[in-house]
Amino acid sequence: MQNKKLKWKSDFEKSVIIENFVNRGWIKSQEKEEEQTDWNVYWATVWNVRNIFNPKNGFRLNDQQIINHFPNHYELTRKDCMVKNLKRFKREQDKEVLETFNFDFLPTTYIFPGEYSLFVEEFHRNPNQTWIVKPAARSQGKGIFLLRKIQQLKKISGTTVTSNMTQLNLASKENYVVSRYIDNPLLIGGKKFDLRMYVLVTNYKPLKVWIYNKGFGRFCNEQYTTDVAEIENMFVHLTNVAIQQYSDKYSQKHGGKYSIDALKLYVESAYGTDALNKMMDDIHNIMLTSLKSVQAVIQNDKHCFEMYGYDILLDSNLKPWLIEINASPSLTTTTPVDKNLKMNLINDVYNIVLPNDDFPDNDQKQQQPTKVGGFTLLYDENLDPNNRKTQKRQSVKIWK
Amino acid sequence: MQQLDNQEILMKLKSSKQFWDIKKKIKQGFSDQQKIGVNDIQKFAQSCEIEDQLIKLISHILKKSKKRETLKEDQIEFLNTSKIKWTELLFKNLDIVHQKTKNQEEDDTNTDSKLYIYDEKNLLAFLQTFKQQQSNNLYQNVQFQSNKILNINIPLKSSQSILDKYQYLLLQEELSDEKINKIRKQIENEHLDIELEKIAQTFVPNGERCLLYLKYFEFDHQDTVLQQHFVKLQKECLNQLFYDELLEIDGHEISEDTFYFVFQEQILTCLKCFIRDRTIKENIRIQLQSGIKKEHAEFQLPITGFFPFKNISKYVAPLCYLSTKIHIIYALFKEFFCRYFCFLHAISSESNSILSLCMQIEEIVSTRSPKLFHHLKVIGCDTLKLIIHQLVYCFIGDMDPPHILTIYDQIIGHDSLEILVILCVGFLNKYKSKLLLAKNQENVQQIFSELREDRFQELVQYAYKQ
């Protein structure tokens, strides 16, 4: 039983974080804002993590401190960086001719403004294609819209855009990603949804990845349609809870959240066990490939771990597509079931990163069981660095 | 269904695994012989009981092929009279509900949510009003105790026989992948319902459940027919009925359920088609209402022959997991209702009826947990009132979908609703220690309002604890 009086600090006034720390008997750090030393456990914002690891600040974490982000997590969690790194990794893998990774989970994507001209060529090749435009570094569905005509890009350029332009000047300094819109999503009850799944990375070099057995589908409140008249209806197309909560049909009781367990039962019952297994294998592939793609660039640090929120969309063929990866998945709880999930999630995170409130050394980390609470070890590069496929199959079996 | 000719019987035999096992046995018995006569085969079959097995198999096929008759009259006359009274009461309720909906249309602020014709509490309250002159010594196995809610002289199976029947569930272990694959192949190859029942009793893999149910109900090659029937019903839904409004209101509760909200529209569509389906009256195993035609009444019974009731949506919901095709979901729901769930709303002495199931539960709890039974009586909470919701709605909304589908498997496996008796007893035993500390009804409500997770296997285990 954990009863060491570790000191905690949190930038988030979230009950699932604070209650977890209090339940463990940890004490809140009383340090002043400008001090950075008087804590053992810190659930920080990405900006504070960046400050802590900024060499100009001259601050070094000690062996009794642990923090919830890697310094340059944005390589994975900014939409444009994620795309850039995946494309780079794919090019590297193609040269290797090893073909151990499947990259067919990222919809065709262009980063604006740099790849605007490439996008225009593709746009003209497929004039009936719908595209989805997203700011690279924002969240909660902000600034997202669907695109059918080049002229709609006026929203982000601030000036008229025509189809013969080869360059796009953006009104703001932020990048945008423009992806092929998956217009045949898997529907349940006629409504679109995406999946939120949790992945914990405790080390990048070597890579160690845990997957959580609970997650949920986030449902739109309106029946899905590809009708052009509804293309701006965000209640049809965008699954973010931040958007759907404003729908007249939003329910406080379930919050549009449908458990992963229920979804798996549905897929297995309606499509068959083999279909479910393939779908889960493909999802695990997305997780591993995306993490591998940034393994070389992420600043690994023994004081760091990161719990990601993966957003995955299933299409009507049960093929999963990677939408984005969140470094700070929402810990707001919208329903009792949601609270239960997130409380257990955070509890299990700390059971892994601080087993028995101890800061484990490398040997202790090696001896960890492959299942801790709701987390199952998905990949440990230490076990067999050259046989990724075997590990993936084994870990999928464990996870089930 | 029509009487089968020899060719059809042979076809059905050939679709059974048991037939091929028998054939294999016969072949093995004559492997060395070159000349085999019919008499030889007959003698061999008689000697190793194959003849008995074949006779049973053929009898079963013939029995299943007979047209299913709807039970209209009960063997106990006072229940027939009671059914008429029940129907009259429901007609009165219908008038009240209709008036309420009119009032709501006129006054938006009036949000009376009791817009249903009856619920499980109304049904139980009605059963409690039965007073009957008991014919002495008519049914020996019923112990008449004044402390029970239901004191009715009807034929009842012994509680011990029900407990014994389901005891095998206590021994069920987790199956290996190899065994699960074997069961999968069995389901793919088997067609005979008694064999499918055996599979359903033990374990049904999620991926093959829909196929098993379709085969059991003989729908597996009827996709086009089912679809055409459903499409026809959907067209009829364009003509609005008053009952549609009640179904829409009923759907609100399911729309708030974390496991079923995604299927809300499908459930409503299925129910609207259901109340327009003329084939239900001839397929349902028991008549629910007595079929009175009310003179000058604005509303008559729906074409199904019974009124929709509160939470009817719940029966459809778990089946939405089984298929992406709404006509399949509908066909399964219709069959489950016509074969099984109808008994939960029928005034009848049949063993599957709500009356029999309630009496079985009371009998088991009063004899195996007398302290609990007595304590609940003392604090004004009858045993049956505590579990009537779970019983009538098969624990839907109380257990997660995988456990509900296991209940459905057991219902098919034994062609009976008796599994609900086991689960209700288990439910009461699970919360026994808390219930014994409860001092009043509010305490009891508090116990069940807390977040809880009831599981099939867990409740079975509790049912056998004393």
PDB file of C-alpha atoms in Angstrom, chain A residues 188-191 219 223 251-254 256-259 262-263 265-273 336-337 340 397, chain B residues 177 184 205-210 255-266 320-324 401-402 405 451:
ATOM      1  CA  ILE A 188     -23.708   3.167 -35.330  1.00  0.00           C
ATOM      2  CA  GLY A 189     -27.343   4.114 -35.124  1.00  0.00           C
ATOM      3  CA  GLY A 190     -26.679   6.298 -38.156  1.00  0.00           C
ATOM      4  CA  LYS A 191     -24.259   8.554 -36.275  1.00  0.00           C
ATOM      5  CA  PHE A 219     -20.715  10.335 -30.846  1.00  0.00           C
ATOM      6  CA  GLN A 223     -27.495  11.578 -38.082  1.00  0.00           C
ATOM      7  CA  SER A 251     -27.344  14.216 -22.910  1.00  0.00           C
ATOM      8  CA  GLN A 252     -25.774  15.034 -19.576  1.00  0.00           C
ATOM      9  CA  LYS A 253     -26.246  11.426 -18.561  1.00  0.00           C
ATOM     10  CA  HIS A 254     -23.933   9.777 -21.093  1.00  0.00           C
ATOM     11  CA  GLY A 256     -22.303  11.028 -26.085  1.00  0.00           C
ATOM     12  CA  LYS A 257     -19.628   8.670 -24.778  1.00  0.00           C
ATOM     13  CA  TYR A 258     -19.892   4.988 -25.648  1.00  0.00           C
ATOM     14  CA  SER A 259     -17.446   2.623 -23.986  1.00  0.00           C
ATOM     15  CA  ALA A 262     -19.447  -1.877 -25.802  1.00  0.00           C
ATOM     16  CA  LEU A 263     -17.995  -0.995 -29.196  1.00  0.00           C
ATOM     17  CA  LEU A 265     -18.934  -6.230 -28.355  1.00  0.00           C
ATOM     18  CA  TYR A 266     -20.830  -4.585 -31.196  1.00  0.00           C
ATOM     19  CA  VAL A 267     -18.076  -5.086 -33.754  1.00  0.00           C
ATOM     20  CA  GLU A 268     -17.488  -8.692 -32.741  1.00  0.00           C
ATOM     21  CA  SER A 269     -21.192  -9.572 -32.658  1.00  0.00           C
ATOM     22  CA  ALA A 270     -22.133  -7.771 -35.855  1.00  0.00           C
ATOM     23  CA  TYR A 271     -18.978  -8.287 -37.929  1.00  0.00           C
ATOM     24  CA  GLY A 272     -17.300 -11.332 -36.400  1.00  0.00           C
ATOM     25  CA  THR A 273     -14.333 -12.100 -34.164  1.00  0.00           C
ATOM     26  CA  PRO A 336     -20.162   9.356 -13.390  1.00  0.00           C
ATOM     27  CA  VAL A 337     -18.901   6.637 -15.736  1.00  0.00           C
ATOM     28  CA  ASN A 340     -14.732   6.418 -12.811  1.00  0.00           C
ATOM     29  CA  LYS A 397      -3.119 -11.489 -26.936  1.00  0.00           C
TER      30      LYS A 397
ATOM     31  CA  ASP B 177      -9.247 -20.922 -27.540  1.00  0.00           C
ATOM     32  CA  ARG B 184     -17.717 -21.856 -33.513  1.00  0.00           C
ATOM     33  CA  PRO B 205     -18.994 -16.889 -28.691  1.00  0.00           C
ATOM     34  CA  ASN B 206     -19.909 -13.249 -29.389  1.00  0.00           C
ATOM     35  CA  GLY B 207     -19.001 -13.581 -33.057  1.00  0.00           C
ATOM     36  CA  GLU B 208     -21.433 -16.464 -33.638  1.00  0.00           C
ATOM     37  CA  ARG B 209     -24.337 -15.435 -31.448  1.00  0.00           C
ATOM     38  CA  CYS B 210     -26.371 -13.831 -34.198  1.00  0.00           C
ATOM     39  CA  SER B 255     -31.722   7.201 -24.994  1.00  0.00           C
ATOM     40  CA  GLU B 256     -30.085   7.996 -21.649  1.00  0.00           C
ATOM     41  CA  ASP B 257     -28.539   4.569 -21.217  1.00  0.00           C
ATOM     42  CA  THR B 258     -24.773   4.561 -21.766  1.00  0.00           C
ATOM     43  CA  PHE B 259     -24.919   1.193 -23.550  1.00  0.00           C
ATOM     44  CA  TYR B 260     -27.952   1.718 -25.731  1.00  0.00           C
ATOM     45  CA  PHE B 261     -28.263   5.415 -26.559  1.00  0.00           C
ATOM     46  CA  VAL B 262     -26.517   4.859 -29.885  1.00  0.00           C
ATOM     47  CA  PHE B 263     -29.359   2.595 -31.014  1.00  0.00           C
ATOM     48  CA  GLN B 264     -32.189   4.928 -30.033  1.00  0.00           C
ATOM     49  CA  GLU B 265     -33.527   5.512 -33.546  1.00  0.00           C
ATOM     50  CA  GLN B 266     -33.288   1.853 -34.520  1.00  0.00           C
ATOM     51  CA  CYS B 320     -29.046  -4.100 -31.576  1.00  0.00           C
ATOM     52  CA  TYR B 321     -25.561  -5.347 -30.806  1.00  0.00           C
ATOM     53  CA  LEU B 322     -26.020  -8.414 -32.953  1.00  0.00           C
ATOM     54  CA  SER B 323     -26.378  -7.025 -36.434  1.00  0.00           C
ATOM     55  CA  THR B 324     -25.922  -3.955 -38.588  1.00  0.00           C
ATOM     56  CA  PRO B 401     -24.895  -6.015 -22.508  1.00  0.00           C
ATOM     57  CA  PRO B 402     -22.551  -9.057 -22.536  1.00  0.00           C
ATOM     58  CA  LEU B 405     -26.860 -11.575 -24.009  1.00  0.00           C
ATOM     59  CA  LEU B 451     -23.559   2.753  -8.567  1.00  0.00           C
TER      60      LEU B 451
END
